[in-house]
C-alpha positions as CSV (number, residue, x, y, z in Angstrom):
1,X,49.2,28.0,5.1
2,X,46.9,31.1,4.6
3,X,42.9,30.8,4.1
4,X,42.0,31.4,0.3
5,X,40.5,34.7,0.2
6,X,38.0,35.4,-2.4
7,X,36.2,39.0,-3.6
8,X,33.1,37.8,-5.7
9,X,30.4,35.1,-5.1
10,X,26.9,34.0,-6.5
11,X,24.3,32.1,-4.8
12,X,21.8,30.5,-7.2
13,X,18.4,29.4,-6.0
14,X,18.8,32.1,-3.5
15,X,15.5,32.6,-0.9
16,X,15.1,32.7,2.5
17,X,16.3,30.7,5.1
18,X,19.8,28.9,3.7
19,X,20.6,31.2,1.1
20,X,20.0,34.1,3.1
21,X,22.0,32.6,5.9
22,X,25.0,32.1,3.2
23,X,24.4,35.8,1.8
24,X,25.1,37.2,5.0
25,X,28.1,35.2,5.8
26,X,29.9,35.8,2.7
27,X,28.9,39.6,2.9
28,X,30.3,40.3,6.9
29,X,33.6,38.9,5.2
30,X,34.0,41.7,2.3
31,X,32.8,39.7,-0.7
32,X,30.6,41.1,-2.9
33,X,27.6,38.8,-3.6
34,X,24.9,38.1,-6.2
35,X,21.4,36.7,-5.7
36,X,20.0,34.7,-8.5
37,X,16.6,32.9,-8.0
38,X,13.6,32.6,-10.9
39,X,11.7,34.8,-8.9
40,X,13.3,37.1,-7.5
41,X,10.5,39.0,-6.0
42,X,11.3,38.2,-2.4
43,X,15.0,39.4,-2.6
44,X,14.4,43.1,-2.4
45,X,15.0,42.9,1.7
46,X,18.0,40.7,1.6
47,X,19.8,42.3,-1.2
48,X,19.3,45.9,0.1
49,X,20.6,44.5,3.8
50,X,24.0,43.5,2.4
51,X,24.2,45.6,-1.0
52,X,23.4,42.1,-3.1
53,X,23.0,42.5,-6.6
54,X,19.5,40.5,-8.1
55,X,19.6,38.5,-11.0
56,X,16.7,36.4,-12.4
57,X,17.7,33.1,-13.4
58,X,15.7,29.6,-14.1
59,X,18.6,27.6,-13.4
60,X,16.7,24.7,-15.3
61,X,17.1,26.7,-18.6
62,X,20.3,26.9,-20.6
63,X,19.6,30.4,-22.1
64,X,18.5,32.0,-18.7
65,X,22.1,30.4,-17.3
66,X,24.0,31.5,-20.0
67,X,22.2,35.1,-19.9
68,X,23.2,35.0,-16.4
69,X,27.2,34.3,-16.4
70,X,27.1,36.8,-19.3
71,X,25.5,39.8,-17.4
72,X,27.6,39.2,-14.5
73,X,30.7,39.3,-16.8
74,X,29.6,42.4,-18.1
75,X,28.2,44.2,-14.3
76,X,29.4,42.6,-11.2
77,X,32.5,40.4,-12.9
78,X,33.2,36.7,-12.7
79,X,32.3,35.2,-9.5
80,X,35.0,32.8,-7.8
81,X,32.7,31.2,-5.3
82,X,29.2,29.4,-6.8
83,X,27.0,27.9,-4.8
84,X,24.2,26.1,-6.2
85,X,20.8,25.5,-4.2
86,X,18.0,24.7,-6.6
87,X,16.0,21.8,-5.9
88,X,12.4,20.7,-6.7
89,X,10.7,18.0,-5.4
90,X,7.3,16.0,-5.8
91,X,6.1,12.8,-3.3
92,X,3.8,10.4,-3.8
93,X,3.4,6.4,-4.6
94,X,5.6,5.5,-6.9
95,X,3.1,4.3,-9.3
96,X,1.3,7.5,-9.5
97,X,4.3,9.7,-10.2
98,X,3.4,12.1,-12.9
99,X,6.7,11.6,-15.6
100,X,6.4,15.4,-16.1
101,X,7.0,16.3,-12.7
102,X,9.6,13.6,-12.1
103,X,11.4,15.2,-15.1
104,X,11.1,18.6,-13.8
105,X,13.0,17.3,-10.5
106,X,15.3,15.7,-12.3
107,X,16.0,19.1,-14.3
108,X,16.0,21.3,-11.4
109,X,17.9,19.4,-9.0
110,X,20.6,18.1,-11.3
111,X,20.6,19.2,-14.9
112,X,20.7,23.0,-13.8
113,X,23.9,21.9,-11.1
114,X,25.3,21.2,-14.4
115,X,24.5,23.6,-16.5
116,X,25.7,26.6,-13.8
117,X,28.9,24.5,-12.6
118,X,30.0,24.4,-16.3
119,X,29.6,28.3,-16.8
120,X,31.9,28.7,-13.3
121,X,34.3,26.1,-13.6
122,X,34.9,28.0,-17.4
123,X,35.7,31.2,-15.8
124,X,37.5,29.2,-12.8
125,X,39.9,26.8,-14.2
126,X,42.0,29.5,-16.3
127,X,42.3,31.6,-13.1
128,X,43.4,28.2,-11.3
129,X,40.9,29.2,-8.5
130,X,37.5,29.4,-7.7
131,X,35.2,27.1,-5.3
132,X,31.8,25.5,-6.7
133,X,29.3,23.9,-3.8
134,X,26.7,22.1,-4.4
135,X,23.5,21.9,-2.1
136,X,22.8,18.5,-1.4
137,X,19.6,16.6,1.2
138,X,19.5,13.4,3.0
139,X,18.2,11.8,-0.3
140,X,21.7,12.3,-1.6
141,X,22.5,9.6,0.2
142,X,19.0,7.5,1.4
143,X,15.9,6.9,-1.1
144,X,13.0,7.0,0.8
145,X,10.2,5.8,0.5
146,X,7.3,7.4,-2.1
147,X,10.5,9.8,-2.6
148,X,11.9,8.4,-5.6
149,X,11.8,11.6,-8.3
150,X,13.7,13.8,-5.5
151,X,16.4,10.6,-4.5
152,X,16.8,10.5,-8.1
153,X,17.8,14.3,-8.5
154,X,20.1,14.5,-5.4
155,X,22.0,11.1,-6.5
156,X,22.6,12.8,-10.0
157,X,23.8,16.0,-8.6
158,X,26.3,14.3,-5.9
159,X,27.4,12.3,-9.0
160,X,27.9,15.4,-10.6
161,X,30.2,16.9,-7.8
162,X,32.2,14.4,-7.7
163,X,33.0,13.9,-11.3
164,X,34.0,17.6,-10.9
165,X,36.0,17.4,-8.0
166,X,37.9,15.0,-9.3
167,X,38.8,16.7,-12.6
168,X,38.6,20.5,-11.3
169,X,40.7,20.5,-8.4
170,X,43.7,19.4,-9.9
171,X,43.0,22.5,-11.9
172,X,43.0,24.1,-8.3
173,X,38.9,24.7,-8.6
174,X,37.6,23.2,-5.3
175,X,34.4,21.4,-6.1
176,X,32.6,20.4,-3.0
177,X,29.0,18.6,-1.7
178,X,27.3,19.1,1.2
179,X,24.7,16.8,2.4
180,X,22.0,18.9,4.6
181,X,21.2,15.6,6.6
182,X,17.9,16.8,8.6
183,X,15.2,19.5,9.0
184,X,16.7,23.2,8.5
185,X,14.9,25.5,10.9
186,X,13.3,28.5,10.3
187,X,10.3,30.9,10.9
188,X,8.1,28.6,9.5
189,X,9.5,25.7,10.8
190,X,10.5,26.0,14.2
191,X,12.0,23.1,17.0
192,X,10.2,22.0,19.4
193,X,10.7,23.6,23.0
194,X,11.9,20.3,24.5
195,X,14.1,19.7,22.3
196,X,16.6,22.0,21.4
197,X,19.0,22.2,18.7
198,X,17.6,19.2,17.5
199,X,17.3,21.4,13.7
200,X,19.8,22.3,11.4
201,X,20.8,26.1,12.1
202,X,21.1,27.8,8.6
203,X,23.3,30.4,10.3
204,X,25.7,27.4,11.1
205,X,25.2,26.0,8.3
206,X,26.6,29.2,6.4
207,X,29.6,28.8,8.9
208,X,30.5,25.3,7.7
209,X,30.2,26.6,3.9
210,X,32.9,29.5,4.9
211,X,35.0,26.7,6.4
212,X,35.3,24.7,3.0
213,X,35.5,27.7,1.2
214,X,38.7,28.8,2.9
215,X,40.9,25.6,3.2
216,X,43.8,25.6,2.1
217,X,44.6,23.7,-1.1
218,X,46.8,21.0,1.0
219,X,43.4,19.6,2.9
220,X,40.3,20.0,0.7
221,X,36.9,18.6,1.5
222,X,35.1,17.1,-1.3
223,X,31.9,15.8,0.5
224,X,30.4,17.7,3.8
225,X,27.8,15.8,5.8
226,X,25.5,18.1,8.0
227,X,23.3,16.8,11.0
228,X,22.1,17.9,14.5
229,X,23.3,16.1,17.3
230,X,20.4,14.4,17.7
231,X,19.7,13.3,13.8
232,X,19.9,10.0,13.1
233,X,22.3,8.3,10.5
């Protein structure tokens, strides 16, 4: 069975690092692409390198989400692939959490999943395609400790996608999750020279996001877990 092929996508949250990593992929393959971030300041490089288009977006507000499924409607059209990479976190003991930050996390991390994986899957499910992934951290999974707010977002958005999987893809919208299990390298964050590959590769990362994106309807992923070698479980 062929690969799904796909023209349009939208990365929200989109930065360096990941989201770049993701831009580029889809871009080498033909699709056009569209950066949405709340500042958007820092996209001027990417988006010129691949012929992006920039949209500014708090994915935590419903008007600025809204404002942003509309404008692409009307400029770059509906995009069939959304990936969603937002997430906020704040640490600390758990009985000195500030309850306005916890609810910011909480907001950022899963309400704003929601909030964009609604408009998509609205423009999707007619069309009886589309793919919506969801960005998702070791805390998906594992609470640790004087972690709780950010546990707490990444359980609710893994909830989220796989409520929608299993309403959207009978509606032939794949809905997927992927748990980013370890430390994603980058400039800033580099591996140590003894110890090689022992980071998450963004660039391979993108490569496993291509992967769900194209399987064919008869085998679909719903939940991706993504470690180095040497991670632990």
């Amino acid at each position: 069975m062929a690969a799904e092929r796909f023209n349009t996508a939208l990365i929200v949250g989109a930065g360096s690092g990941l989201s770049a990593s993701l831009a580029r992929a889809l871009a080498a393959e033909g699709i056009k692409v569209a950066l949405a971030a709340r500042s958007t300041g820092d996209l001027g490089e990417l988006a010129k390198s691949i012929d992006a288009s920039v949209f500014a977006c708090d994915a935590s507000r419903r008007a600025d989400v809204d404002k942003l499924f509309t404008d692409l409607d009307g400029s770059f059209g509906e995009p069939e692939i959304v990936i969603y990479n937002p997430s906020y976190r704040v640490r600390g003991p758990f009985i000195e959490l500030d309850p306005a930050e916890v609810e910011k996390t909480l907001i950022v991390s899963a309400f704003g999943g929601f909030l964009v994986g609604q408009q998509a899957a609205r423009r999707m499910i007619g069309k009886r395609r589309g793919v919506i992934l969801f960005t998702g951290a070791s805390a998906s999974v594992k609470g640790y400790a004087e972690s709780a707010p950010f546990a707490m977002g990444k359980f609710a958005l893994r909830g989220l996608a796989q409520s929608m999987s299993r309403e959207l893809h009978p509606h032939g919208v794949h809905v997927a999750h992927v748990v980013i299990d370890g430390g994603i390298k980058s400039a800033r964050r580099t591996e140590p020279a003894d110890k090689p590959a022992s980071m998450l590769d963004p660039d391979a990362i993108a490569a496993s996001y291509l992967h769900l994106i194209h399987q064919p309807h008869s085998a679909w992923t719903a939940e991706l877990e993504l470690r180095p070698w040497v991670e632990r479980f």
